[in-house]
Amino acid sequence: MTPLLQVENIAKFYGPRIGCTDVTFDLYPGEVMGIVGESGSGKSTLLNCLAGHLPPDRGAVKFDTRTDGLRDTVTMSEPERRMLGRTDWAFVHQHARDGLRMNVSAGGNVGERLMAVGARHYGDIRSTATDWLGRVEIDADRIDDRPTAFSGGMQQRLQIARNLVTGPRLVFMDEPTGGLDVSVQARLLDLLRGLVREMGLSAIIVTHDLAVVRLLADRLMVMKSGHVVENGLTDQVLDDPQHAYTQLLVSSVLQV
Amino acid sequence: MTDYNFAYLDEQTKRMIRRAILKGLAVPGYQVPFASREMPMPYGWGTGGVQVSAAVLTPDDTFKVIDQGADDTTNAVSIRRFFEKTAGVAVTEKTAKASVIQTRHRIPETDLTEDQILVYQVPIPEPLRFLEPSEVETRKMHALEEYGLMHVKLYEDISQHGAIATAYAYPVKVEGRYVMDPSPIPKFDNPKLNMAGIQLFGAGREQRIYAVPPYTQVVSLDFEDHPFEASKADHACDLCGSTTSYLDELIVDDEGGRMFMCSDTDFCAARREDAA
Amino acid sequence: MIAIENVSKTFTLHNQGAAVIKVMQDAQLHVEPGECVALTGASGAGKSTLMRMIYGNYLAASGRIFVGDTDVAQADPRQILDLRRHTLGYVSQFLRVVPRVPTLNVVADPLLSTGTTEAEALQTAGDLLARLNIPERLWMLSPTTFSGGEQQRVNIARGFAYPYPALLLDEPTASLDATNRDTVLTLIEEAKARGAAILGIFHDTAARDRICDRVVDVTCFTPGAQSVPA
């Protein structure tokens, strides 16, 4: 099996400061990888470099494209990268309002990616949008409401529907459950897990919540000061952490 | 008169605008930035159109101005007088006799010929602006032909009103490439954008010029199951009886009495003369 | 099916003076298909540690841990995940699930992730829950609110839903009444009969005597002393 994503030696600097450096890993189809670390550890910088939102200073992000096999997305042309961004890739932002059009109805938000790849039948677009709202547990009669009328949890679910409607193969998530109530988080986690399996998605999830990665991620990467300090199977990293920082991180979690 | 340059603008400005116009004609539907000048009228009163007209007028031209189809409204009259004074060109109210027609919000009912130029006044040239506020982003979308967002707007129309409710400034795709705002003409006029004359669009405040050369394919955007329809009031003109022209609705008394009449005053008057 | 060769394990506690604790040394163990082996030894002797190393939760310091053809001590995460999906099952003492997921789906999960159709997976899950006397009215509820004994049975049902060739059982009969205990032992016997290699921890000696072919005392793998911080 070939990896879906091959990350080689990615580095990003902000002047003399290190954003992230020496990051190398492979992600295989269907795998979910978590990236944890405290604020400022470089996890969001890394995610943005991987997703093409930030140009890395060094390294390659090779993606197994449907037509041409492995291609370095760092050096591919911008139109190609943007095309990937609305077909095979998806990005779920921490704040739903960064990932949604707040002045467009829920149906329009979900339909946008379909229309962006050429869907021109209103009835079909609408029924696909209705189907997706159902899958993220939003009532069909809310389809014409704007996201401003939705709760935080609903907005986040809408963002997920909007991203997954074109059947991407790789989803980047930046703190997808951050800022949500615990009960709402649980529902979202359950939903994400189901969708990941159903669609055979690969995902890279940045979070600082160890409980979230234990439930969602197969693999875990721990970052500190821009470096990857530990990397492995999620429960192995959490149950038998090897690096001093990971041990501190795991032992600092409050028990309920 | 000889102490002044022909048609108000200095020669350097005219060259700059003409270059923008030629570029616009070479890349149909593409918004060419230009250094819009201060004109002796407020923004929103047609400063873009006036600059384009000034740049294309020659002393032999015959000039016509319409505002919402009418030759006798304040805006139309003042712009027509402006060019009578600064260019000394002949003016007319007859569509067929004019070689340059400046218009706000209408295309004349009479078909234009290869010898005619239609100059549009444009308030907001960017069709994607209502959904995407960033100019950097909209330029990128045009460059990469990412036009899904335009259909999101039409989708929103149908979902809210059951049909595409956009009645004017209805977006079009020019020669299969650029999505363009045809200025706030009624969508009834959209099919007429496929014409023999040259169409030039000037947005003074937004500093953009764009163009549609003769016989260019201009297609109104739509959905397969909600095709574009060039609609008008389901009525005949109460003055000339035309059933094919675009109509204005006029409230005539305090009891709700109303009448419909052609928005194109020249077209209506000519029909009445022929009938008399 | 399960083969452990010269395995040792140390914990380095970086945040507690970098203390290095040696917990296991030269562990050797073999479990053949159709065989059930019990790990014994006093509490803290390393029974659970050994089980977790086999499942890949703990990293071995040295040695080889074969499950089928895969050396867990060397395998990358992807190979271990595949092993856990298709080859190696684990019934732990604690149930760890996504909140809000119905019990029936929790149990069907291992089947769904190996490609069984939803209808078939739910059917198998329902049969197992019925055998383990979980009332049907609870099936659509999340097990997070269940009693300890119920959670334990849900955990067992989940562990036995997919016919793994190798199984790790951590006290499967603890906190069960006589009837359910008997059902669980029968499930284990059925797994043995279909050729599964089973390694387990059973404090319940009667249960151990009924199903286990051999007993391995992990005390003999315990290193003599702890090292002093460097």
Short mmCIF file of N, CA, C and O in Angstrom, two decimals, chain A residues 1 28 31 137 183 186-191 193 197 214-215 218-219 230-233 235-237 239-249 251, chain C residues 9-16 52 55-60 76-78 80-81 84-85 96-102 105 108-110 112-113 158:
data_model
loop_
_atom_site.label_atom_id
_atom_site.label_comp_id
_atom_site.label_asym_id
_atom_site.label_seq_id
_atom_site.Cartn_x
_atom_site.Cartn_y
_atom_site.Cartn_z
N MET A 1 0.84 -1.20 0.00
CA MET A 1 0.00 0.00 0.00
C MET A 1 0.88 1.25 0.00
O MET A 1 1.83 1.35 0.75
N TYR A 28 -1.11 6.79 5.93
CA TYR A 28 -1.71 5.83 5.01
C TYR A 28 -3.21 6.01 4.91
O TYR A 28 -3.83 6.58 5.82
N GLU A 31 -5.96 6.20 7.87
CA GLU A 31 -5.33 6.48 9.17
C GLU A 31 -5.72 7.85 9.70
O GLU A 31 -5.84 8.81 8.95
N GLU A 137 -26.60 15.46 11.69
CA GLU A 137 -27.66 15.63 12.70
C GLU A 137 -28.17 17.05 12.81
O GLU A 137 -28.36 17.59 13.89
N SER A 183 -20.55 17.97 26.42
CA SER A 183 -21.58 17.08 25.86
C SER A 183 -21.64 17.22 24.34
O SER A 183 -21.84 16.26 23.61
N ALA A 186 -18.68 15.38 22.75
CA ALA A 186 -18.86 13.94 22.66
C ALA A 186 -19.63 13.59 21.40
O ALA A 186 -19.27 12.67 20.66
N ARG A 187 -20.68 14.36 21.15
CA ARG A 187 -21.52 14.11 19.98
C ARG A 187 -20.71 14.28 18.70
O ARG A 187 -20.81 13.51 17.75
N LEU A 188 -19.89 15.32 18.69
CA LEU A 188 -19.08 15.62 17.52
C LEU A 188 -18.04 14.52 17.29
O LEU A 188 -17.80 14.10 16.16
N LEU A 189 -17.44 14.06 18.38
CA LEU A 189 -16.43 13.01 18.28
C LEU A 189 -17.02 11.74 17.69
O LEU A 189 -16.45 11.11 16.80
N ASP A 190 -18.19 11.39 18.21
CA ASP A 190 -18.90 10.21 17.75
C ASP A 190 -19.17 10.32 16.25
O ASP A 190 -18.92 9.41 15.47
N LEU A 191 -19.65 11.51 15.87
CA LEU A 191 -19.97 11.77 14.47
C LEU A 191 -18.72 11.65 13.60
O LEU A 191 -18.73 10.98 12.56
N ARG A 193 -15.94 10.05 14.18
CA ARG A 193 -15.46 8.68 14.13
C ARG A 193 -16.25 7.88 13.10
O ARG A 193 -15.69 7.14 12.30
N ARG A 197 -14.78 6.33 9.45
CA ARG A 197 -14.81 4.93 9.05
C ARG A 197 -15.65 4.71 7.80
O ARG A 197 -15.23 4.04 6.85
N ARG A 214 -7.22 10.18 22.05
CA ARG A 214 -7.34 8.76 22.40
C ARG A 214 -8.55 8.13 21.70
O ARG A 214 -8.50 7.00 21.25
N LEU A 215 -9.62 8.90 21.58
CA LEU A 215 -10.82 8.36 20.95
C LEU A 215 -10.78 8.42 19.43
O LEU A 215 -11.38 7.60 18.75
N ASP A 218 -5.48 7.11 15.53
CA ASP A 218 -4.75 5.84 15.57
C ASP A 218 -3.32 6.09 16.01
O ASP A 218 -2.73 5.29 16.71
N ARG A 219 -2.77 7.20 15.52
CA ARG A 219 -1.37 7.51 15.79
C ARG A 219 -1.27 8.89 16.39
O ARG A 219 -2.12 9.73 16.17
N GLU A 230 8.01 12.92 20.08
CA GLU A 230 7.61 11.53 20.19
C GLU A 230 6.54 11.23 19.17
O GLU A 230 5.77 12.09 18.79
N ASN A 231 6.49 9.98 18.73
CA ASN A 231 5.68 9.61 17.59
C ASN A 231 5.36 8.14 17.73
O ASN A 231 6.25 7.34 17.98
N GLY A 232 4.10 7.75 17.64
CA GLY A 232 3.80 6.32 17.75
C GLY A 232 2.31 6.07 17.81
O GLY A 232 1.50 6.97 17.60
N LEU A 233 2.00 4.82 18.12
CA LEU A 233 0.62 4.42 18.29
C LEU A 233 0.01 5.23 19.43
O LEU A 233 0.64 5.40 20.47
N ASP A 235 -2.29 4.85 21.84
CA ASP A 235 -2.36 4.37 23.23
C ASP A 235 -0.98 4.04 23.78
O ASP A 235 -0.75 4.12 24.97
N GLN A 236 -0.04 3.69 22.89
CA GLN A 236 1.32 3.46 23.38
C GLN A 236 1.94 4.78 23.88
O GLN A 236 2.53 4.82 24.95
N VAL A 237 1.77 5.84 23.09
CA VAL A 237 2.35 7.13 23.50
C VAL A 237 1.70 7.61 24.80
O VAL A 237 2.38 8.14 25.68
N ASP A 239 0.07 5.63 27.11
CA ASP A 239 0.21 4.70 28.23
C ASP A 239 1.66 4.49 28.64
O ASP A 239 1.95 4.17 29.79
N ASP A 240 2.57 4.62 27.68
CA ASP A 240 3.98 4.37 27.98
C ASP A 240 4.83 5.46 27.31
O ASP A 240 5.62 5.20 26.42
N PRO A 241 4.61 6.73 27.72
CA PRO A 241 5.34 7.83 27.08
C PRO A 241 6.83 7.73 27.36
O PRO A 241 7.23 7.39 28.46
N GLN A 242 7.64 8.01 26.34
CA GLN A 242 9.08 7.85 26.47
C GLN A 242 9.80 9.16 26.74
O GLN A 242 10.80 9.19 27.43
N HIS A 243 9.29 10.25 26.17
CA HIS A 243 9.98 11.52 26.29
C HIS A 243 9.51 12.27 27.55
O HIS A 243 8.35 12.17 27.94
N ALA A 244 10.43 13.00 28.14
CA ALA A 244 10.11 13.73 29.37
C ALA A 244 8.89 14.62 29.20
O ALA A 244 7.99 14.64 30.05
N TYR A 245 8.82 15.31 28.05
CA TYR A 245 7.71 16.24 27.86
C TYR A 245 6.37 15.49 27.77
O TYR A 245 5.36 15.91 28.33
N THR A 246 6.38 14.36 27.06
CA THR A 246 5.14 13.59 26.94
C THR A 246 4.70 13.07 28.30
O THR A 246 3.51 13.06 28.63
N GLN A 247 5.67 12.63 29.09
CA GLN A 247 5.34 12.14 30.43
C GLN A 247 4.69 13.24 31.25
O GLN A 247 3.71 13.02 31.96
N LEU A 248 5.24 14.43 31.11
CA LEU A 248 4.67 15.57 31.84
C LEU A 248 3.26 15.86 31.35
O LEU A 248 2.33 16.06 32.13
N LEU A 249 3.10 15.84 30.01
CA LEU A 249 1.81 16.13 29.40
C LEU A 249 0.74 15.13 29.87
O LEU A 249 -0.35 15.50 30.30
N SER A 251 0.83 13.16 32.52
CA SER A 251 0.58 13.18 33.96
C SER A 251 -0.13 14.45 34.40
O SER A 251 -0.60 14.56 35.51
N LYS C 9 11.73 -4.97 29.96
CA LYS C 9 10.97 -3.72 29.98
C LYS C 9 11.47 -2.82 31.11
O LYS C 9 11.64 -3.28 32.24
N THR C 10 11.75 -1.56 30.77
CA THR C 10 12.11 -0.59 31.80
C THR C 10 11.23 0.64 31.62
O THR C 10 10.79 0.95 30.51
N PHE C 11 10.97 1.32 32.72
CA PHE C 11 10.32 2.63 32.67
C PHE C 11 11.32 3.68 33.12
O PHE C 11 11.98 3.50 34.14
N THR C 12 11.45 4.76 32.34
CA THR C 12 12.31 5.86 32.75
C THR C 12 11.41 7.02 33.14
O THR C 12 10.67 7.54 32.30
N LEU C 13 11.45 7.41 34.38
CA LEU C 13 10.59 8.49 34.85
C LEU C 13 11.36 9.80 34.82
O LEU C 13 12.00 10.18 35.79
N HIS C 14 11.26 10.51 33.67
CA HIS C 14 12.06 11.71 33.48
C HIS C 14 11.74 12.79 34.49
O HIS C 14 12.59 13.59 34.83
N ASN C 15 10.49 12.83 34.91
CA ASN C 15 10.09 13.94 35.78
C ASN C 15 10.23 13.59 37.26
O ASN C 15 9.82 14.34 38.12
N GLN C 16 10.77 12.40 37.54
CA GLN C 16 10.99 12.03 38.94
C GLN C 16 12.45 11.62 39.11
O GLN C 16 12.77 10.47 39.42
N ARG C 52 0.24 -5.86 27.98
CA ARG C 52 0.24 -4.57 27.26
C ARG C 52 1.37 -4.49 26.24
O ARG C 52 1.23 -3.85 25.21
N TYR C 55 0.15 -6.33 23.27
CA TYR C 55 -0.86 -5.57 22.52
C TYR C 55 -0.27 -4.30 21.89
O TYR C 55 -0.91 -3.65 21.09
N GLY C 56 0.96 -3.96 22.28
CA GLY C 56 1.61 -2.79 21.69
C GLY C 56 1.39 -1.51 22.47
O GLY C 56 1.80 -0.45 22.04
N ASN C 57 0.73 -1.58 23.62
CA ASN C 57 0.54 -0.39 24.44
C ASN C 57 1.84 0.05 25.10
O ASN C 57 2.06 1.24 25.28
N TYR C 58 2.66 -0.94 25.48
CA TYR C 58 3.94 -0.63 26.09
C TYR C 58 5.04 -1.01 25.10
O TYR C 58 4.93 -2.02 24.41
N LEU C 59 6.08 -0.20 25.07
CA LEU C 59 7.23 -0.51 24.23
C LEU C 59 8.15 -1.46 24.98
O LEU C 59 8.47 -1.22 26.15
N ALA C 60 8.59 -2.50 24.31
CA ALA C 60 9.56 -3.39 24.93
C ALA C 60 10.94 -2.75 24.83
O ALA C 60 11.26 -2.11 23.83
N ASP C 76 5.76 -0.90 12.95
CA ASP C 76 5.32 0.49 13.01
C ASP C 76 3.82 0.52 13.31
O ASP C 76 3.13 -0.49 13.23
N PRO C 77 3.33 1.69 13.70
CA PRO C 77 1.95 1.80 14.16
C PRO C 77 0.94 1.16 13.19
O PRO C 77 -0.01 0.50 13.61
N ARG C 78 1.18 1.36 11.90
CA ARG C 78 0.23 0.87 10.91
C ARG C 78 0.10 -0.65 10.98
O ARG C 78 -0.99 -1.21 10.89
N ILE C 80 0.75 -2.55 13.60
CA ILE C 80 0.10 -2.93 14.86
C ILE C 80 -1.41 -2.71 14.76
O ILE C 80 -2.20 -3.53 15.20
N LEU C 81 -1.81 -1.61 14.12
CA LEU C 81 -3.24 -1.35 13.96
C LEU C 81 -3.89 -2.45 13.14
O LEU C 81 -4.98 -2.92 13.45
N ARG C 84 -4.22 -5.50 15.25
CA ARG C 84 -5.33 -5.38 16.20
C ARG C 84 -6.68 -5.54 15.51
O ARG C 84 -7.64 -5.98 16.11
N ARG C 85 -6.73 -5.14 14.26
CA ARG C 85 -8.00 -5.24 13.54
C ARG C 85 -8.31 -6.68 13.17
O ARG C 85 -9.44 -7.13 13.30
N ARG C 96 -13.54 1.40 27.37
CA ARG C 96 -13.21 2.76 26.94
C ARG C 96 -13.90 3.00 25.60
O ARG C 96 -13.54 2.39 24.60
N VAL C 97 -14.93 3.82 25.61
CA VAL C 97 -15.71 4.03 24.38
C VAL C 97 -16.03 5.51 24.20
O VAL C 97 -15.94 6.30 25.13
N VAL C 98 -16.38 5.84 22.95
CA VAL C 98 -16.85 7.19 22.68
C VAL C 98 -18.19 7.36 23.37
O VAL C 98 -19.06 6.51 23.23
N PRO C 99 -18.37 8.41 24.15
CA PRO C 99 -19.65 8.61 24.82
C PRO C 99 -20.78 8.66 23.78
O PRO C 99 -20.54 9.04 22.63
N ARG C 100 -21.97 8.23 24.19
CA ARG C 100 -23.16 8.41 23.36
C ARG C 100 -23.35 7.32 22.31
O ARG C 100 -24.40 7.26 21.68
N VAL C 101 -22.35 6.46 22.07
CA VAL C 101 -22.54 5.41 21.07
C VAL C 101 -23.33 4.26 21.71
O VAL C 101 -23.00 3.82 22.80
N PRO C 102 -24.39 3.79 21.05
CA PRO C 102 -25.20 2.71 21.62
C PRO C 102 -24.37 1.43 21.84
O PRO C 102 -23.46 1.14 21.06
N ASN C 105 -23.75 -0.89 18.93
CA ASN C 105 -22.72 -0.45 17.98
C ASN C 105 -21.31 -0.60 18.55
O ASN C 105 -20.37 -0.88 17.82
N ALA C 108 -20.54 -4.13 17.94
CA ALA C 108 -20.40 -4.44 16.51
C ALA C 108 -19.17 -3.80 15.89
O ALA C 108 -18.74 -4.18 14.80
N ASP C 109 -18.59 -2.84 16.60
CA ASP C 109 -17.49 -2.03 16.06
C ASP C 109 -16.33 -2.84 15.43
O ASP C 109 -15.92 -2.56 14.31
N PRO C 110 -15.81 -3.86 16.15
CA PRO C 110 -14.69 -4.61 15.55
C PRO C 110 -15.08 -5.30 14.23
O PRO C 110 -14.24 -5.45 13.35
N LEU C 112 -17.48 -4.11 12.12
CA LEU C 112 -17.65 -3.06 11.11
C LEU C 112 -16.30 -2.61 10.57
O LEU C 112 -16.16 -2.36 9.37
N SER C 113 -15.30 -2.54 11.45
CA SER C 113 -14.00 -2.05 10.97
C SER C 113 -13.23 -3.11 10.19
O SER C 113 -12.17 -2.84 9.65
N ARG C 158 -17.73 -7.36 23.01
CA ARG C 158 -16.94 -6.64 22.01
C ARG C 158 -15.68 -7.43 21.65
O ARG C 158 -15.32 -7.55 20.48
#
